[in-house]
């Protein structure tokens, strides 16, 4: 990938068959994966039919690429996130949805990955297992608290997040300029923006 890009990929997804059965009983026939980049960008994978009694759905995959170049909303969000003491602010999320293919998808569970981890560990995250916790919005989560204390995982993802070069550049810019606001002003002065369309998700074929 490019030096100012992030690539998110789900290689494997598994969900408690009982939860999938509940989705079917509510008329939700397909599962779908989504990725959210701090609210600044995101992508949805293709819906995959729920197979009754199965925990793994081999075709339930996601692969998308995003720009973190100067001038993009995602880079601005990350500069502000890395400047804070609370590392969870730089969490990105993978969400498992259920859908009937007619109505908006219902979020069932989500998994989180902290992008700051790439900088501290100085490596991309490859084949990383992430637990799926029920969302508060899910009608099937039995009061799930979104992964808080006491929450029980209802599945897991094996995912890769590649963005080491981009994250190091953002961290270096923050160190060099002393604050997110100063870094953004300096980058704007350097003419780093790539235009409004550059920050859109660059999904693989077949993905939204």
Backbone as JSON, one array per atom type, in Angstrom:
{
  "sequence": "XXXXXXXXXXXXXXXXXXXXXXXXXXXXXXXXXXXXXXXXXXXXXXXXXXXXXXXXXXXXXXXXXXXXXXXXXXXXXXXXXXXXXXXXXXXXXXXXXXXXXXXXXXXXXXXXXXXXXXXXXXXXXXXXXXXXXXXXXXXXXXXXXXXXXXXXXXXXXXXXXXXXXXXXXXXXXXXXXXXXXXXXXXXXXXXXXXXXXXXXXXXXXXXX",
  "N": [[0.85, -1.2, 0.0], [0.28, 2.41, -0.3], [2.35, 5.13, 1.05], [0.72, 6.86, 2.49], [-1.6, 5.54, 3.19], [-4.25, 3.45, 4.5], [-5.07, 0.11, 4.99], [-7.68, -2.07, 5.54], [-8.63, -5.32, 6.4], [-10.69, -8.15, 6.57], [-10.21, -11.46, 7.21], [-11.37, -13.72, 8.14], [-14.42, -14.66, 9.67], [-16.42, -15.4, 12.45], [-19.37, -16.38, 14.17], [-21.53, -16.85, 16.96], [-23.66, -19.53, 16.47], [-26.24, -19.57, 17.55], [-26.94, -16.9, 17.81], [-27.0, -16.15, 15.14], [-29.15, -17.71, 14.37], [-31.2, -16.43, 15.78], [-31.24, -14.04, 14.39], [-32.21, -14.94, 11.9], [-34.76, -15.73, 12.71], [-35.88, -13.28, 13.13], [-36.27, -12.42, 10.62], [-34.02, -11.55, 9.33], [-31.79, -12.23, 6.96], [-29.22, -12.23, 6.02], [-25.69, -11.7, 6.61], [-23.32, -9.04, 7.11], [-20.31, -7.22, 6.79], [-18.78, -4.3, 8.16], [-16.59, -1.43, 8.15], [-15.31, 1.16, 10.12], [-13.68, 4.22, 10.05], [-12.9, 6.07, 12.37], [-15.18, 7.6, 12.1], [-14.72, 9.21, 9.95], [-14.47, 8.0, 7.53], [-15.36, 4.99, 5.74], [-16.49, 1.59, 5.0], [-18.53, -0.96, 3.46], [-18.94, -4.46, 3.27], [-19.94, -7.12, 1.0], [-23.24, -8.49, 1.35], [-23.82, -11.67, 2.9], [-25.42, -14.77, 2.79], [-26.98, -16.15, 5.66], [-26.05, -19.2, 7.05], [-27.79, -21.72, 8.38], [-27.08, -22.98, 11.58], [-24.35, -22.87, 11.28], [-21.19, -21.58, 12.32], [-19.05, -20.29, 11.11], [-18.69, -18.27, 8.24], [-17.46, -18.5, 5.27], [-17.42, -16.7, 3.09], [-17.85, -14.26, 4.16], [-16.37, -11.53, 4.12], [-14.08, -8.7, 4.05], [-12.44, -6.03, 2.49], [-10.75, -3.08, 2.23], [-9.44, 0.12, 1.24], [-8.03, 3.17, 2.38], [-7.35, 6.7, 2.28], [-4.89, 8.46, 4.13], [-3.71, 10.84, 3.7], [-2.21, 14.16, 3.88], [-4.6, 16.73, 4.32], [-6.9, 15.19, 4.26], [-9.95, 14.17, 5.89], [-9.76, 11.97, 7.56], [-7.05, 11.92, 8.32], [-6.89, 14.29, 9.8], [-8.6, 13.65, 11.92], [-7.1, 11.58, 13.11], [-4.76, 12.9, 13.86], [-5.74, 14.57, 15.9], [-6.67, 12.56, 17.61], [-4.33, 11.12, 18.35], [-3.08, 13.05, 19.81], [-4.29, 13.06, 22.24], [-4.51, 11.8, 25.65], [-6.08, 9.58, 26.04], [-6.06, 6.56, 24.69], [-8.04, 5.05, 23.48], [-9.46, 6.67, 21.81], [-8.38, 6.56, 19.34], [-9.34, 4.21, 18.31], [-10.43, 2.04, 15.75], [-13.26, 0.51, 14.15], [-14.7, -2.69, 13.43], [-17.72, -3.84, 12.23], [-20.34, -6.17, 12.61], [-23.12, -6.79, 10.78], [-26.67, -7.54, 10.43], [-29.05, -8.22, 7.9], [-32.05, -7.83, 5.92], [-31.87, -7.35, 3.32], [-33.51, -5.4, 2.37], [-34.2, -3.42, 4.24], [-32.41, -0.96, 6.29], [-29.25, -2.18, 7.45], [-28.87, -4.03, 10.52], [-26.89, -3.45, 13.33], [-25.11, -6.01, 14.84], [-22.84, -6.84, 16.29], [-19.55, -5.72, 17.3], [-16.02, -5.18, 16.74], [-12.92, -3.94, 17.94], [-10.0, -2.1, 17.01], [-6.93, -0.66, 17.9], [-5.37, 2.02, 16.45], [-3.11, 3.4, 17.28], [-1.54, 1.47, 18.3], [-0.09, 0.43, 16.2], [1.96, 2.27, 15.89], [3.31, 2.21, 18.37], [4.14, -0.46, 18.49], [5.49, -0.66, 16.16], [4.86, -2.01, 13.78], [2.77, -3.45, 11.23], [-0.53, -4.77, 11.79], [-1.15, -8.05, 11.42], [-3.23, -10.74, 10.53], [-4.76, -10.69, 12.91], [-6.5, -11.58, 15.78], [-9.7, -10.62, 16.75], [-12.12, -10.11, 19.23], [-15.67, -10.26, 18.9], [-18.07, -8.18, 20.17], [-21.4, -7.81, 21.45], [-23.47, -5.17, 20.21], [-24.91, -2.2, 21.64], [-27.16, -1.45, 20.28], [-28.16, -3.72, 19.14], [-30.88, -5.89, 18.69], [-30.64, -8.46, 19.51], [-28.82, -8.8, 21.48], [-29.19, -9.16, 24.16], [-29.01, -7.11, 26.09], [-26.4, -6.31, 25.67], [-23.33, -4.6, 26.3], [-21.65, -3.37, 24.54], [-19.01, -4.25, 24.72], [-18.02, -3.59, 27.16], [-17.2, -3.9, 30.72], [-17.74, -7.18, 31.74], [-19.06, -7.98, 29.45], [-19.88, -10.49, 27.06], [-18.21, -12.12, 24.48], [-19.52, -12.74, 21.24], [-18.56, -13.84, 19.03], [-15.84, -13.82, 16.64], [-13.26, -12.13, 14.8], [-10.76, -12.51, 12.29], [-8.41, -10.33, 11.41], [-6.58, -7.93, 9.41], [-4.68, -4.97, 9.66], [-3.18, -2.54, 7.92], [-1.09, 0.11, 8.08], [1.22, 1.27, 8.88], [3.32, 3.01, 7.88], [1.87, 5.34, 7.25], [0.76, 5.98, 9.77], [3.06, 6.41, 11.28], [4.05, 8.68, 9.99], [2.04, 10.52, 10.61], [2.26, 10.58, 13.41], [4.89, 11.56, 13.61], [4.54, 14.1, 12.5], [2.91, 15.26, 14.41], [4.63, 15.28, 16.63], [6.61, 16.96, 15.65], [5.35, 19.43, 15.27], [4.0, 19.95, 17.62], [1.27, 20.1, 18.33], [-2.04, 19.02, 17.36], [-3.53, 20.95, 15.99], [-1.55, 22.77, 15.17], [-0.04, 21.11, 13.53], [-1.89, 20.55, 11.49], [-2.25, 23.11, 10.42], [0.33, 23.6, 9.47], [0.62, 21.54, 7.57], [-1.4, 22.24, 5.79], [-0.34, 24.61, 4.84], [1.81, 23.63, 3.48], [0.66, 22.66, 1.27], [-0.44, 20.1, 1.22], [-2.87, 18.86, 0.73], [-5.07, 16.67, -1.09], [-7.36, 17.13, -2.41], [-10.97, 17.01, -2.19], [-12.07, 14.54, -2.82], [-10.13, 12.68, -2.36], [-10.09, 11.46, 0.1], [-11.94, 9.45, 0.14], [-13.16, 6.07, 0.58], [-11.34, 3.46, -0.91], [-12.44, 0.9, -2.12], [-12.13, -2.65, -2.53], [-12.95, -4.54, -5.5], [-16.42, -5.23, -5.68], [-17.07, -4.33, -3.19], [-18.71, -1.85, -1.16]],
  "CA": [[0.0, 0.0, 0.0], [1.03, 3.65, -0.37], [2.84, 5.65, 2.33], [-0.33, 7.61, 3.2], [-2.82, 4.75, 3.07], [-4.61, 2.42, 5.48], [-5.84, -1.0, 4.43], [-8.34, -2.93, 6.53], [-9.06, -6.57, 5.76], [-11.18, -9.26, 7.4], [-9.86, -12.7, 6.54], [-12.23, -14.79, 8.65], [-15.42, -14.18, 10.63], [-17.22, -16.46, 13.08], [-20.41, -15.86, 15.07], [-22.32, -17.85, 17.68], [-24.79, -19.95, 15.63], [-27.52, -19.23, 18.17], [-27.23, -15.5, 17.47], [-27.39, -16.16, 13.74], [-30.49, -18.26, 14.32], [-32.1, -15.37, 16.21], [-31.37, -13.11, 13.27], [-33.12, -15.56, 10.94], [-36.12, -15.7, 13.26], [-36.35, -11.91, 12.99], [-36.38, -12.1, 9.2], [-32.74, -11.04, 8.83], [-31.32, -13.42, 6.27], [-27.83, -12.09, 5.57], [-24.7, -11.0, 7.43], [-22.54, -8.07, 6.35], [-19.26, -6.6, 7.58], [-18.48, -2.91, 7.89], [-15.41, -0.86, 8.8], [-15.45, 2.6, 10.37], [-12.41, 4.88, 10.3], [-13.09, 7.21, 13.26], [-16.29, 8.4, 11.62], [-14.31, 10.04, 8.82], [-14.55, 7.2, 6.31], [-15.79, 3.63, 6.04], [-16.81, 0.71, 3.88], [-19.37, -2.12, 3.73], [-18.72, -5.6, 2.4], [-21.11, -7.72, 0.38], [-24.04, -9.37, 2.22], [-23.65, -13.11, 2.73], [-26.56, -15.48, 3.37], [-26.74, -16.9, 6.89], [-26.19, -20.65, 6.93], [-28.34, -22.19, 9.65], [-26.28, -23.91, 12.35], [-22.92, -22.69, 11.03], [-20.57, -20.43, 13.01], [-18.18, -19.59, 10.17], [-19.22, -17.99, 6.91], [-16.2, -18.25, 4.56], [-17.5, -15.59, 2.15], [-18.09, -13.02, 4.91], [-15.05, -10.9, 4.09], [-14.05, -7.26, 3.8], [-11.13, -5.46, 2.21], [-10.92, -1.71, 1.74], [-8.26, 0.97, 1.4], [-8.39, 4.56, 2.64], [-6.24, 7.66, 2.28], [-4.57, 9.25, 5.32], [-2.82, 11.89, 3.21], [-2.52, 15.52, 4.34], [-5.79, 17.31, 3.71], [-8.07, 14.32, 4.4], [-10.64, 14.21, 7.19], [-9.26, 10.88, 8.4], [-5.77, 12.32, 8.9], [-7.18, 15.29, 10.82], [-9.14, 12.92, 13.08], [-6.03, 10.83, 13.75], [-3.87, 13.86, 14.53], [-6.39, 14.95, 17.16], [-6.75, 11.38, 18.48], [-3.01, 10.8, 18.89], [-2.68, 14.11, 20.74], [-4.98, 12.87, 23.52], [-4.0, 10.74, 26.51], [-6.99, 8.44, 25.95], [-5.72, 5.83, 23.47], [-9.22, 4.46, 22.84], [-9.99, 7.61, 20.83], [-7.88, 6.15, 18.03], [-9.88, 2.9, 17.94], [-11.3, 1.86, 14.58], [-14.18, -0.58, 14.45], [-15.31, -3.6, 12.48], [-19.08, -4.12, 12.71], [-21.08, -7.25, 11.97], [-24.53, -6.42, 10.6], [-27.62, -8.48, 9.84], [-29.93, -7.47, 7.0], [-33.0, -8.56, 5.09], [-31.57, -6.83, 1.98], [-34.46, -4.35, 2.01], [-34.13, -2.37, 5.24], [-31.04, -0.67, 6.73], [-28.69, -3.29, 8.23], [-28.91, -3.93, 11.98], [-25.6, -3.82, 13.91], [-25.19, -7.09, 15.83], [-21.65, -6.91, 17.14], [-18.41, -5.01, 16.74], [-14.68, -5.44, 17.25], [-12.15, -2.71, 17.89], [-8.54, -2.17, 16.9], [-6.34, 0.64, 18.2], [-4.36, 2.37, 15.45], [-1.89, 3.84, 17.94], [-0.76, 0.26, 18.53], [0.84, 0.26, 15.08], [3.12, 3.13, 16.13], [4.06, 1.74, 19.54], [4.73, -1.76, 18.2], [6.29, -0.47, 14.95], [4.56, -3.05, 12.81], [1.37, -3.61, 10.86], [-1.23, -5.87, 12.47], [-1.49, -9.05, 10.42], [-3.92, -11.93, 11.05], [-5.0, -10.35, 14.31], [-7.82, -12.05, 16.22], [-10.44, -9.6, 17.49], [-13.42, -10.59, 19.68], [-16.87, -9.52, 18.53], [-18.96, -7.95, 21.31], [-22.71, -7.31, 21.02], [-23.69, -3.74, 20.26], [-26.07, -1.76, 22.43], [-28.32, -1.31, 19.4], [-28.6, -5.01, 18.64], [-32.04, -6.47, 19.37], [-30.35, -9.84, 19.88], [-27.62, -8.83, 22.32], [-29.58, -9.4, 25.55], [-28.45, -6.08, 26.96], [-24.96, -6.16, 25.46], [-22.85, -3.26, 26.66], [-20.67, -2.89, 23.59], [-17.65, -4.66, 25.02], [-17.63, -3.1, 28.47], [-16.94, -4.91, 31.75], [-18.74, -8.24, 31.86], [-19.64, -8.36, 28.16], [-19.46, -11.78, 26.53], [-18.01, -12.12, 23.03], [-20.44, -13.64, 20.54], [-17.87, -14.29, 17.83], [-14.48, -13.29, 16.49], [-12.75, -11.84, 13.46], [-9.32, -12.48, 12.03], [-8.29, -9.14, 10.57], [-5.28, -7.27, 9.23], [-4.73, -3.52, 9.48], [-1.87, -2.09, 7.42], [-1.04, 1.57, 8.0], [2.36, 1.66, 9.69], [4.0, 4.19, 7.34], [0.98, 6.5, 7.4], [0.64, 6.32, 11.18], [4.34, 6.98, 11.73], [4.12, 10.03, 9.45], [1.12, 11.35, 11.4], [2.87, 10.74, 14.73], [6.05, 12.44, 13.45], [4.04, 15.45, 12.28], [2.44, 15.74, 15.7], [5.83, 15.56, 17.43], [7.36, 18.07, 15.06], [4.63, 20.7, 15.38], [3.62, 20.15, 19.01], [-0.17, 19.93, 18.57], [-2.77, 18.65, 16.15], [-3.91, 22.16, 15.27], [-0.36, 23.3, 14.52], [0.33, 20.19, 12.45], [-2.84, 20.75, 10.39], [-1.94, 24.39, 9.78], [1.58, 23.46, 8.72], [0.38, 20.69, 6.41], [-2.19, 23.03, 4.84], [0.59, 25.57, 4.25], [2.7, 22.9, 2.58], [-0.1, 22.23, 0.1], [-0.49, 18.65, 1.24], [-4.19, 18.32, 0.43], [-5.21, 15.96, -2.36], [-8.71, 17.34, -2.92], [-12.02, 16.46, -1.34], [-12.4, 13.16, -3.16], [-9.02, 11.77, -2.07], [-10.3, 10.75, 1.34], [-12.96, 8.43, 0.08], [-12.7, 4.69, 0.62], [-11.0, 2.84, -2.17], [-12.78, -0.48, -1.8], [-11.83, -3.69, -3.51], [-14.13, -4.85, -6.32], [-17.5, -5.92, -4.98], [-17.35, -3.7, -1.9], [-19.26, -0.5, -1.27]],
  "C": [[0.88, 1.25, 0.0], [1.41, 4.17, 1.0], [1.82, 6.44, 3.13], [-1.66, 6.87, 3.12], [-2.99, 3.8, 4.26], [-5.42, 1.36, 4.75], [-6.38, -1.86, 5.56], [-8.88, -4.16, 5.81], [-9.54, -7.56, 6.81], [-10.99, -10.54, 6.62], [-10.77, -13.86, 6.96], [-13.19, -14.19, 9.67], [-16.22, -15.37, 11.15], [-18.18, -15.84, 14.08], [-21.14, -17.02, 15.72], [-23.53, -18.26, 16.84], [-26.14, -19.6, 16.23], [-27.92, -17.79, 17.86], [-27.67, -15.4, 16.01], [-28.8, -16.7, 13.57], [-31.52, -17.23, 14.75], [-32.31, -14.35, 15.11], [-32.34, -13.66, 12.22], [-34.56, -15.51, 11.42], [-36.74, -14.3, 13.21], [-36.42, -11.46, 11.53], [-35.13, -11.51, 8.59], [-31.95, -12.2, 8.26], [-29.84, -13.39, 5.9], [-26.98, -11.38, 6.62], [-23.85, -10.11, 6.52], [-21.51, -7.44, 7.28], [-19.06, -5.15, 7.16], [-17.24, -2.47, 8.65], [-15.61, 0.63, 8.93], [-14.11, 3.18, 10.78], [-12.67, 6.18, 11.05], [-14.21, 8.14, 12.81], [-15.97, 9.26, 10.42], [-14.43, 9.3, 7.49], [-14.99, 5.79, 6.7], [-16.14, 2.85, 4.8], [-17.7, -0.43, 4.37], [-19.03, -3.23, 2.75], [-20.03, -6.1, 1.82], [-21.9, -8.55, 1.39], [-23.84, -10.84, 1.87], [-24.79, -13.83, 3.45], [-26.15, -16.25, 4.62], [-26.99, -18.38, 6.64], [-26.61, -21.18, 8.3], [-27.41, -23.22, 10.31], [-24.78, -23.76, 12.18], [-22.4, -21.47, 11.79], [-19.71, -19.62, 12.06], [-18.87, -19.45, 8.82], [-18.04, -17.58, 6.04], [-16.24, -17.05, 3.61], [-17.74, -14.25, 2.84], [-16.75, -12.32, 5.11], [-15.18, -9.4, 3.85], [-12.62, -6.85, 3.51], [-11.32, -4.09, 1.6], [-9.67, -0.9, 2.05], [-8.7, 2.43, 1.5], [-7.15, 5.45, 2.62], [-6.13, 8.35, 3.64], [-3.62, 10.39, 4.94], [-3.17, 13.23, 3.83], [-3.7, 16.1, 3.58], [-7.02, 16.45, 3.82], [-8.65, 14.42, 5.8], [-10.1, 13.14, 8.12], [-7.93, 11.25, 9.06], [-5.99, 13.34, 10.02], [-7.7, 14.62, 12.09], [-8.02, 12.21, 13.83], [-5.03, 11.76, 14.44], [-4.46, 14.28, 15.88], [-6.44, 13.77, 18.13], [-5.41, 11.07, 19.13], [-2.53, 11.85, 19.89], [-3.29, 13.94, 22.12], [-4.34, 11.73, 24.31], [-4.81, 9.46, 26.39], [-6.74, 7.71, 24.63], [-6.94, 5.28, 22.76], [-9.82, 5.39, 21.78], [-9.51, 7.24, 19.42], [-8.28, 4.71, 17.67], [-10.67, 2.98, 16.64], [-12.15, 0.62, 14.84], [-14.57, -1.38, 13.21], [-16.68, -3.96, 13.04], [-19.7, -5.25, 11.9], [-22.56, -6.87, 11.96], [-25.35, -7.63, 10.17], [-28.6, -7.65, 9.01], [-30.91, -8.4, 6.3], [-32.88, -8.13, 3.63], [-32.54, -5.76, 1.52], [-34.35, -3.15, 2.94], [-32.68, -2.08, 5.59], [-30.51, -1.81, 7.59], [-28.69, -2.98, 9.72], [-27.55, -4.31, 12.55], [-25.76, -4.86, 15.0], [-24.03, -7.06, 16.81], [-20.53, -6.1, 16.49], [-17.12, -5.4, 17.45], [-13.86, -4.18, 17.04], [-10.66, -3.01, 17.74], [-7.99, -0.76, 17.09], [-5.21, 0.96, 17.24], [-3.05, 2.83, 16.08], [-0.95, 2.66, 18.22], [0.25, 0.03, 17.41], [2.11, 1.07, 15.31], [3.96, 2.59, 17.28], [4.76, 0.42, 19.28], [5.56, -1.76, 16.91], [6.09, -1.59, 13.94], [3.09, -3.0, 12.44], [0.78, -4.78, 11.64], [-1.72, -6.85, 11.42], [-2.1, -10.28, 11.09], [-4.19, -11.8, 12.55], [-6.39, -10.8, 14.71], [-8.48, -11.01, 17.12], [-11.78, -10.17, 17.93], [-14.54, -9.67, 19.23], [-17.8, -9.42, 19.75], [-20.29, -7.41, 20.81], [-22.8, -5.8, 21.16], [-24.89, -3.42, 21.15], [-27.33, -1.73, 21.59], [-28.91, -2.65, 18.98], [-29.81, -5.53, 19.4], [-31.8, -7.89, 19.86], [-29.23, -9.95, 20.91], [-27.91, -9.07, 23.79], [-28.9, -8.4, 26.49], [-26.96, -5.92, 26.81], [-24.5, -4.74, 25.72], [-21.72, -2.81, 25.76], [-19.24, -3.24, 23.91], [-17.15, -4.15, 26.35], [-17.42, -4.25, 29.45], [-18.08, -5.92, 31.8], [-19.35, -8.67, 30.54], [-19.05, -9.68, 27.69], [-19.33, -11.68, 25.01], [-18.97, -13.11, 22.4], [-19.82, -14.14, 19.23], [-16.48, -13.68, 17.78], [-14.18, -13.04, 15.02], [-11.25, -12.11, 13.43], [-9.12, -11.38, 11.0], [-6.85, -8.69, 10.46], [-5.53, -5.78, 9.03], [-3.32, -3.08, 9.11], [-1.89, -0.57, 7.28], [0.19, 2.11, 8.72], [3.03, 2.94, 9.17], [3.16, 5.44, 7.53], [0.88, 6.94, 8.85], [1.93, 6.92, 11.73], [4.49, 8.42, 11.23], [3.22, 10.99, 10.23], [1.7, 11.62, 12.79], [4.08, 11.68, 14.66], [5.61, 13.89, 13.26], [3.56, 16.07, 13.59], [3.61, 16.1, 16.61], [6.54, 16.81, 16.94], [6.68, 19.41, 15.31], [4.03, 20.96, 16.77], [2.15, 20.01, 19.32], [-0.83, 19.57, 17.26], [-3.1, 19.88, 15.33], [-2.72, 22.74, 14.51], [0.07, 22.42, 13.36], [-0.59, 20.39, 11.24], [-2.57, 22.06, 9.66], [-0.69, 24.28, 8.93], [1.36, 22.62, 7.46], [-0.45, 21.41, 5.35], [-1.29, 24.03, 4.12], [1.55, 24.92, 3.27], [1.99, 22.41, 1.33], [-0.27, 20.75, 0.03], [-1.8, 18.05, 0.83], [-4.26, 17.7, -0.95], [-6.59, 16.17, -2.97], [-9.72, 16.59, -2.11], [-12.26, 14.98, -1.6], [-11.32, 12.19, -2.73], [-9.24, 10.95, -0.82], [-11.35, 9.67, 1.29], [-12.37, 7.04, 0.11], [-12.43, 4.19, -0.79], [-11.21, 1.34, -1.99], [-12.36, -1.41, -2.92], [-13.09, -3.95, -4.34], [-15.15, -5.63, -5.51], [-17.82, -5.34, -3.65], [-17.86, -2.3, -2.13], [-18.19, 0.51, -0.91]]
}
